[in-house]
């Protein structure tokens, strides 16, 4: 597995510096090529150590196998960013067989997810809470900005369909991926409403875990999540659009003869609201006009159509692609966390800006990297270049994001 892919970077293999020296140089400002390659190899090593293709294996968690007896801060699988980031690299790096525990984990909680959808929203299908743990699929984080986010099942559907696209496994598509995707869609079919123009209006709708600028406290006092919900978050619309398009394609690949279903899914696509540009020419985080963009935030959820999605490309829609590019540039670096810097690096790579991508890894290594090469949630050295918190918890999602 470890040799399933190789990486060569200029000067990386012939660098005589010790690990300590490489890290000290990174702390001074830039991650040397040898450290960049080492982090890539180390992240793959952690991933292969922290999960397995075995029937009883758990998916790779925020702390891998290395939580020990510590009282861990976020000891759960978080599906509004983190668990997805842990798996972005897997198929690309030839580790697709290690993705199956992710599917088994969520499949094992489907009855609970159906009950969640029915009890919380009166809907069919499944509602997957952002945070879950083995055997516990009921919502256990009562923060409204978490509880009101409904996009987990749709986002995870992407991983199911990507697994088929990489493996070509029709049995997996028919027996596992399509049923999961259909359950995710059933929720939306009951959850969506239309406005006076026949356009879908989605609410509660949350752009994890951000609050519109015009709903932030006016007195400037820090408050983590003042906004319990919004309307038509860009990410929610993007996830639903991707799910519908994937279902249409998957249905055909699986040989399912259900033209009426495909007709309905195509009809739903025509009722989705268009993405909106704000006054700065950037893609808006909320399509509904009542909400103003807030750039000082670590999540990059509204950029889903460019990454991890592939809906908007420079070739398919250069003007819209430019609006997403502007939105990335507008995000304030001082508000970023360890994992969000890894996400931003991937976004810049998708945008074709290698220098900006490497700069994100430089800042990540300068502020959120321990001497043992574990990544942290935020700046532990007081460098003032990214998110500041009293503590800096270990989170291995940025390790995996670096690999991607």
PDB file of C-alpha atoms in Angstrom, residues 179-385:
ATOM      1  CA  UNK A 179     -29.355   3.303  -2.125  1.00  0.00           C
ATOM      2  CA  UNK A 180     -27.428   5.761   0.067  1.00  0.00           C
ATOM      3  CA  UNK A 181     -27.708   8.558  -2.506  1.00  0.00           C
ATOM      4  CA  UNK A 182     -31.431   7.931  -2.918  1.00  0.00           C
ATOM      5  CA  UNK A 183     -31.953   8.144   0.852  1.00  0.00           C
ATOM      6  CA  UNK A 184     -30.111  11.470   0.852  1.00  0.00           C
ATOM      7  CA  UNK A 185     -32.342  12.756  -1.944  1.00  0.00           C
ATOM      8  CA  UNK A 186     -35.587  11.614  -0.290  1.00  0.00           C
ATOM      9  CA  UNK A 187     -34.806  13.992   2.566  1.00  0.00           C
ATOM     10  CA  UNK A 188     -34.471  16.904   0.138  1.00  0.00           C
ATOM     11  CA  UNK A 189     -37.677  15.973  -1.685  1.00  0.00           C
ATOM     12  CA  UNK A 190     -39.622  16.558   1.545  1.00  0.00           C
ATOM     13  CA  UNK A 191     -37.418  19.336   2.935  1.00  0.00           C
ATOM     14  CA  UNK A 192     -37.419  21.743  -0.021  1.00  0.00           C
ATOM     15  CA  UNK A 193     -40.017  24.456  -0.531  1.00  0.00           C
ATOM     16  CA  UNK A 194     -40.437  26.804  -3.495  1.00  0.00           C
ATOM     17  CA  UNK A 195     -40.748  30.569  -3.492  1.00  0.00           C
ATOM     18  CA  UNK A 196     -43.246  32.618  -5.501  1.00  0.00           C
ATOM     19  CA  UNK A 197     -41.124  32.155  -8.642  1.00  0.00           C
ATOM     20  CA  UNK A 198     -40.935  28.384  -8.292  1.00  0.00           C
ATOM     21  CA  UNK A 199     -37.294  28.476  -7.161  1.00  0.00           C
ATOM     22  CA  UNK A 200     -36.189  26.256  -4.292  1.00  0.00           C
ATOM     23  CA  UNK A 201     -35.804  27.896  -0.916  1.00  0.00           C
ATOM     24  CA  UNK A 202     -33.779  25.864   1.546  1.00  0.00           C
ATOM     25  CA  UNK A 203     -34.004  26.572   5.265  1.00  0.00           C
ATOM     26  CA  UNK A 204     -32.764  26.009   7.824  1.00  0.00           C
ATOM     27  CA  UNK A 205     -29.605  26.399   5.792  1.00  0.00           C
ATOM     28  CA  UNK A 206     -26.164  26.795   7.299  1.00  0.00           C
ATOM     29  CA  UNK A 207     -22.794  27.550   5.742  1.00  0.00           C
ATOM     30  CA  UNK A 208     -20.603  25.651   8.228  1.00  0.00           C
ATOM     31  CA  UNK A 209     -19.871  27.183  10.701  1.00  0.00           C
ATOM     32  CA  UNK A 210     -20.075  30.801   9.611  1.00  0.00           C
ATOM     33  CA  UNK A 211     -22.421  33.653  10.492  1.00  0.00           C
ATOM     34  CA  UNK A 212     -23.401  36.403   8.012  1.00  0.00           C
ATOM     35  CA  UNK A 213     -21.533  39.632   8.734  1.00  0.00           C
ATOM     36  CA  UNK A 214     -24.738  41.618   9.329  1.00  0.00           C
ATOM     37  CA  UNK A 215     -25.789  39.156  12.044  1.00  0.00           C
ATOM     38  CA  UNK A 216     -22.556  39.367  14.031  1.00  0.00           C
ATOM     39  CA  UNK A 217     -22.767  41.133  17.446  1.00  0.00           C
ATOM     40  CA  UNK A 218     -22.462  44.884  16.924  1.00  0.00           C
ATOM     41  CA  UNK A 219     -20.598  45.398  20.200  1.00  0.00           C
ATOM     42  CA  UNK A 220     -17.633  43.388  18.928  1.00  0.00           C
ATOM     43  CA  UNK A 221     -17.769  40.845  21.743  1.00  0.00           C
ATOM     44  CA  UNK A 222     -16.558  37.415  20.594  1.00  0.00           C
ATOM     45  CA  UNK A 223     -19.353  34.920  20.092  1.00  0.00           C
ATOM     46  CA  UNK A 224     -18.678  31.663  18.290  1.00  0.00           C
ATOM     47  CA  UNK A 225     -22.009  30.974  16.582  1.00  0.00           C
ATOM     48  CA  UNK A 226     -24.495  33.863  16.931  1.00  0.00           C
ATOM     49  CA  UNK A 227     -26.514  32.861  13.841  1.00  0.00           C
ATOM     50  CA  UNK A 228     -28.672  29.733  14.318  1.00  0.00           C
ATOM     51  CA  UNK A 229     -29.632  29.431  10.647  1.00  0.00           C
ATOM     52  CA  UNK A 230     -29.899  31.239   7.325  1.00  0.00           C
ATOM     53  CA  UNK A 231     -31.563  30.666   3.929  1.00  0.00           C
ATOM     54  CA  UNK A 232     -30.025  29.153   0.782  1.00  0.00           C
ATOM     55  CA  UNK A 233     -26.407  28.782   1.815  1.00  0.00           C
ATOM     56  CA  UNK A 234     -24.377  28.362  -1.379  1.00  0.00           C
ATOM     57  CA  UNK A 235     -22.910  25.103  -0.142  1.00  0.00           C
ATOM     58  CA  UNK A 236     -26.326  23.545   0.423  1.00  0.00           C
ATOM     59  CA  UNK A 237     -27.393  24.343  -3.136  1.00  0.00           C
ATOM     60  CA  UNK A 238     -24.075  23.062  -4.531  1.00  0.00           C
ATOM     61  CA  UNK A 239     -24.354  19.764  -2.659  1.00  0.00           C
ATOM     62  CA  UNK A 240     -27.914  19.172  -3.869  1.00  0.00           C
ATOM     63  CA  UNK A 241     -26.982  20.032  -7.462  1.00  0.00           C
ATOM     64  CA  UNK A 242     -24.060  17.604  -7.358  1.00  0.00           C
ATOM     65  CA  UNK A 243     -26.222  14.877  -5.804  1.00  0.00           C
ATOM     66  CA  UNK A 244     -28.877  15.212  -8.526  1.00  0.00           C
ATOM     67  CA  UNK A 245     -26.333  15.130 -11.339  1.00  0.00           C
ATOM     68  CA  UNK A 246     -24.516  12.161  -9.795  1.00  0.00           C
ATOM     69  CA  UNK A 247     -27.794  10.276  -9.362  1.00  0.00           C
ATOM     70  CA  UNK A 248     -28.719  10.782 -13.013  1.00  0.00           C
ATOM     71  CA  UNK A 249     -25.338   9.478 -14.129  1.00  0.00           C
ATOM     72  CA  UNK A 250     -25.231   6.669 -11.567  1.00  0.00           C
ATOM     73  CA  UNK A 251     -28.719   5.512 -12.488  1.00  0.00           C
ATOM     74  CA  UNK A 252     -27.612   5.130 -16.101  1.00  0.00           C
ATOM     75  CA  UNK A 253     -24.351   3.405 -15.192  1.00  0.00           C
ATOM     76  CA  UNK A 254     -26.220   0.937 -13.004  1.00  0.00           C
ATOM     77  CA  UNK A 255     -28.563   0.081 -15.863  1.00  0.00           C
ATOM     78  CA  UNK A 256     -31.631   1.167 -13.921  1.00  0.00           C
ATOM     79  CA  UNK A 257     -34.654   1.625 -16.177  1.00  0.00           C
ATOM     80  CA  UNK A 258     -36.467   4.429 -14.418  1.00  0.00           C
ATOM     81  CA  UNK A 259     -36.867   7.307 -16.890  1.00  0.00           C
ATOM     82  CA  UNK A 260     -39.495   8.962 -14.692  1.00  0.00           C
ATOM     83  CA  UNK A 261     -37.025   9.275 -11.824  1.00  0.00           C
ATOM     84  CA  UNK A 262     -34.402  10.847 -14.065  1.00  0.00           C
ATOM     85  CA  UNK A 263     -37.022  13.191 -15.479  1.00  0.00           C
ATOM     86  CA  UNK A 264     -37.905  14.301 -11.946  1.00  0.00           C
ATOM     87  CA  UNK A 265     -34.248  14.801 -11.002  1.00  0.00           C
ATOM     88  CA  UNK A 266     -33.689  16.930 -14.111  1.00  0.00           C
ATOM     89  CA  UNK A 267     -36.800  18.938 -13.213  1.00  0.00           C
ATOM     90  CA  UNK A 268     -35.418  19.549  -9.731  1.00  0.00           C
ATOM     91  CA  UNK A 269     -32.186  20.852 -11.219  1.00  0.00           C
ATOM     92  CA  UNK A 270     -34.104  23.550 -13.103  1.00  0.00           C
ATOM     93  CA  UNK A 271     -35.590  24.853  -9.824  1.00  0.00           C
ATOM     94  CA  UNK A 272     -32.260  25.415  -8.042  1.00  0.00           C
ATOM     95  CA  UNK A 273     -31.295  29.073  -7.509  1.00  0.00           C
ATOM     96  CA  UNK A 274     -28.271  30.403  -9.367  1.00  0.00           C
ATOM     97  CA  UNK A 275     -25.067  31.228  -7.508  1.00  0.00           C
ATOM     98  CA  UNK A 276     -24.738  34.896  -6.631  1.00  0.00           C
ATOM     99  CA  UNK A 277     -21.841  37.350  -6.781  1.00  0.00           C
ATOM    100  CA  UNK A 278     -21.399  39.937  -4.031  1.00  0.00           C
ATOM    101  CA  UNK A 279     -20.306  43.566  -4.364  1.00  0.00           C
ATOM    102  CA  UNK A 280     -16.642  42.510  -4.460  1.00  0.00           C
ATOM    103  CA  UNK A 281     -17.201  40.227  -7.424  1.00  0.00           C
ATOM    104  CA  UNK A 282     -16.741  37.158  -5.215  1.00  0.00           C
ATOM    105  CA  UNK A 283     -19.111  34.228  -5.011  1.00  0.00           C
ATOM    106  CA  UNK A 284     -21.524  34.877  -2.157  1.00  0.00           C
ATOM    107  CA  UNK A 285     -21.631  32.473   0.764  1.00  0.00           C
ATOM    108  CA  UNK A 286     -25.428  32.858   0.943  1.00  0.00           C
ATOM    109  CA  UNK A 287     -27.584  33.187  -2.164  1.00  0.00           C
ATOM    110  CA  UNK A 288     -30.455  34.829  -0.296  1.00  0.00           C
ATOM    111  CA  UNK A 289     -30.026  38.645  -0.345  1.00  0.00           C
ATOM    112  CA  UNK A 290     -30.590  39.073   3.393  1.00  0.00           C
ATOM    113  CA  UNK A 291     -27.092  37.882   4.309  1.00  0.00           C
ATOM    114  CA  UNK A 292     -23.742  39.652   3.921  1.00  0.00           C
ATOM    115  CA  UNK A 293     -20.458  37.807   3.421  1.00  0.00           C
ATOM    116  CA  UNK A 294     -18.070  37.509   6.330  1.00  0.00           C
ATOM    117  CA  UNK A 295     -14.515  36.837   5.177  1.00  0.00           C
ATOM    118  CA  UNK A 296     -12.976  36.349   8.638  1.00  0.00           C
ATOM    119  CA  UNK A 297     -13.786  32.653   8.889  1.00  0.00           C
ATOM    120  CA  UNK A 298     -11.971  29.344   8.588  1.00  0.00           C
ATOM    121  CA  UNK A 299     -14.579  27.303   6.681  1.00  0.00           C
ATOM    122  CA  UNK A 300     -14.511  27.553   2.884  1.00  0.00           C
ATOM    123  CA  UNK A 301     -17.787  25.730   2.352  1.00  0.00           C
ATOM    124  CA  UNK A 302     -19.276  28.007  -0.326  1.00  0.00           C
ATOM    125  CA  UNK A 303     -16.362  27.176  -2.643  1.00  0.00           C
ATOM    126  CA  UNK A 304     -17.585  23.563  -2.900  1.00  0.00           C
ATOM    127  CA  UNK A 305     -18.372  23.864  -6.654  1.00  0.00           C
ATOM    128  CA  UNK A 306     -14.627  24.318  -7.354  1.00  0.00           C
ATOM    129  CA  UNK A 307     -13.263  22.028  -4.634  1.00  0.00           C
ATOM    130  CA  UNK A 308     -13.925  19.374  -3.482  1.00  0.00           C
ATOM    131  CA  UNK A 309     -16.616  19.491  -6.166  1.00  0.00           C
ATOM    132  CA  UNK A 310     -15.814  19.872  -9.837  1.00  0.00           C
ATOM    133  CA  UNK A 311     -18.889  21.693 -11.100  1.00  0.00           C
ATOM    134  CA  UNK A 312     -17.200  24.995 -12.000  1.00  0.00           C
ATOM    135  CA  UNK A 313     -13.938  24.968 -13.950  1.00  0.00           C
ATOM    136  CA  UNK A 314     -11.953  27.617 -15.787  1.00  0.00           C
ATOM    137  CA  UNK A 315     -12.828  25.900 -19.057  1.00  0.00           C
ATOM    138  CA  UNK A 316     -16.568  25.467 -18.446  1.00  0.00           C
ATOM    139  CA  UNK A 317     -17.316  28.915 -17.002  1.00  0.00           C
ATOM    140  CA  UNK A 318     -14.313  31.277 -16.779  1.00  0.00           C
ATOM    141  CA  UNK A 319     -16.321  34.185 -15.341  1.00  0.00           C
ATOM    142  CA  UNK A 320     -17.868  32.141 -12.548  1.00  0.00           C
ATOM    143  CA  UNK A 321     -14.520  30.444 -11.919  1.00  0.00           C
ATOM    144  CA  UNK A 322     -13.020  33.913 -11.478  1.00  0.00           C
ATOM    145  CA  UNK A 323     -15.667  34.748  -8.866  1.00  0.00           C
ATOM    146  CA  UNK A 324     -14.685  31.674  -6.864  1.00  0.00           C
ATOM    147  CA  UNK A 325     -11.044  32.689  -7.219  1.00  0.00           C
ATOM    148  CA  UNK A 326     -11.867  36.145  -5.843  1.00  0.00           C
ATOM    149  CA  UNK A 327     -13.669  34.544  -2.903  1.00  0.00           C
ATOM    150  CA  UNK A 328     -10.569  32.522  -1.976  1.00  0.00           C
ATOM    151  CA  UNK A 329      -8.375  35.621  -2.105  1.00  0.00           C
ATOM    152  CA  UNK A 330     -10.842  37.541   0.065  1.00  0.00           C
ATOM    153  CA  UNK A 331     -10.736  34.974   2.888  1.00  0.00           C
ATOM    154  CA  UNK A 332      -8.723  36.419   5.784  1.00  0.00           C
ATOM    155  CA  UNK A 333      -5.613  34.368   6.495  1.00  0.00           C
ATOM    156  CA  UNK A 334      -5.606  35.291  10.178  1.00  0.00           C
ATOM    157  CA  UNK A 335      -8.913  33.439  10.643  1.00  0.00           C
ATOM    158  CA  UNK A 336      -7.671  30.145   9.204  1.00  0.00           C
ATOM    159  CA  UNK A 337      -7.032  26.958  11.184  1.00  0.00           C
ATOM    160  CA  UNK A 338      -4.625  24.096  10.502  1.00  0.00           C
ATOM    161  CA  UNK A 339      -7.161  22.068   8.529  1.00  0.00           C
ATOM    162  CA  UNK A 340      -8.568  25.084   6.697  1.00  0.00           C
ATOM    163  CA  UNK A 341      -5.058  25.951   5.473  1.00  0.00           C
ATOM    164  CA  UNK A 342      -4.860  22.438   4.027  1.00  0.00           C
ATOM    165  CA  UNK A 343      -8.266  22.977   2.409  1.00  0.00           C
ATOM    166  CA  UNK A 344      -7.167  26.343   1.046  1.00  0.00           C
ATOM    167  CA  UNK A 345      -4.000  24.767  -0.367  1.00  0.00           C
ATOM    168  CA  UNK A 346      -6.182  22.280  -2.261  1.00  0.00           C
ATOM    169  CA  UNK A 347      -8.395  25.104  -3.538  1.00  0.00           C
ATOM    170  CA  UNK A 348      -5.408  27.047  -4.853  1.00  0.00           C
ATOM    171  CA  UNK A 349      -4.102  23.873  -6.494  1.00  0.00           C
ATOM    172  CA  UNK A 350      -7.480  23.450  -8.240  1.00  0.00           C
ATOM    173  CA  UNK A 351      -7.250  27.107  -9.286  1.00  0.00           C
ATOM    174  CA  UNK A 352      -3.834  26.416 -10.800  1.00  0.00           C
ATOM    175  CA  UNK A 353      -1.966  28.712  -8.381  1.00  0.00           C
ATOM    176  CA  UNK A 354       0.867  26.534  -7.081  1.00  0.00           C
ATOM    177  CA  UNK A 355       2.676  29.389  -5.330  1.00  0.00           C
ATOM    178  CA  UNK A 356      -0.392  30.314  -3.276  1.00  0.00           C
ATOM    179  CA  UNK A 357      -0.991  26.630  -2.496  1.00  0.00           C
ATOM    180  CA  UNK A 358       2.568  26.240  -1.212  1.00  0.00           C
ATOM    181  CA  UNK A 359       2.195  29.428   0.829  1.00  0.00           C
ATOM    182  CA  UNK A 360      -0.735  27.813   2.658  1.00  0.00           C
ATOM    183  CA  UNK A 361       1.471  24.832   3.522  1.00  0.00           C
ATOM    184  CA  UNK A 362       4.203  27.228   4.652  1.00  0.00           C
ATOM    185  CA  UNK A 363       1.795  28.963   7.045  1.00  0.00           C
ATOM    186  CA  UNK A 364       0.413  25.611   8.213  1.00  0.00           C
ATOM    187  CA  UNK A 365       3.888  24.302   9.022  1.00  0.00           C
ATOM    188  CA  UNK A 366       4.890  27.580  10.692  1.00  0.00           C
ATOM    189  CA  UNK A 367       1.887  27.778  12.981  1.00  0.00           C
ATOM    190  CA  UNK A 368       0.141  24.399  13.329  1.00  0.00           C
ATOM    191  CA  UNK A 369       2.790  21.675  13.156  1.00  0.00           C
ATOM    192  CA  UNK A 370       4.293  19.898  16.181  1.00  0.00           C
ATOM    193  CA  UNK A 371       7.859  18.582  16.298  1.00  0.00           C
ATOM    194  CA  UNK A 372       6.480  15.034  15.898  1.00  0.00           C
ATOM    195  CA  UNK A 373       4.767  16.260  12.666  1.00  0.00           C
ATOM    196  CA  UNK A 374       1.224  15.963  14.045  1.00  0.00           C
ATOM    197  CA  UNK A 375      -0.922  18.868  12.840  1.00  0.00           C
ATOM    198  CA  UNK A 376      -2.945  21.051  15.188  1.00  0.00           C
ATOM    199  CA  UNK A 377      -6.285  22.785  14.919  1.00  0.00           C
ATOM    200  CA  UNK A 378      -4.748  26.247  15.262  1.00  0.00           C
ATOM    201  CA  UNK A 379      -1.611  28.319  15.894  1.00  0.00           C
ATOM    202  CA  UNK A 380       0.220  26.889  18.924  1.00  0.00           C
ATOM    203  CA  UNK A 381       3.312  29.104  18.680  1.00  0.00           C
ATOM    204  CA  UNK A 382       1.604  32.495  18.902  1.00  0.00           C
ATOM    205  CA  UNK A 383       2.868  33.436  15.456  1.00  0.00           C
ATOM    206  CA  UNK A 384      -0.133  35.648  14.716  1.00  0.00           C
ATOM    207  CA  UNK A 385      -0.528  34.251  11.207  1.00  0.00           C
TER     208      UNK A 385
END
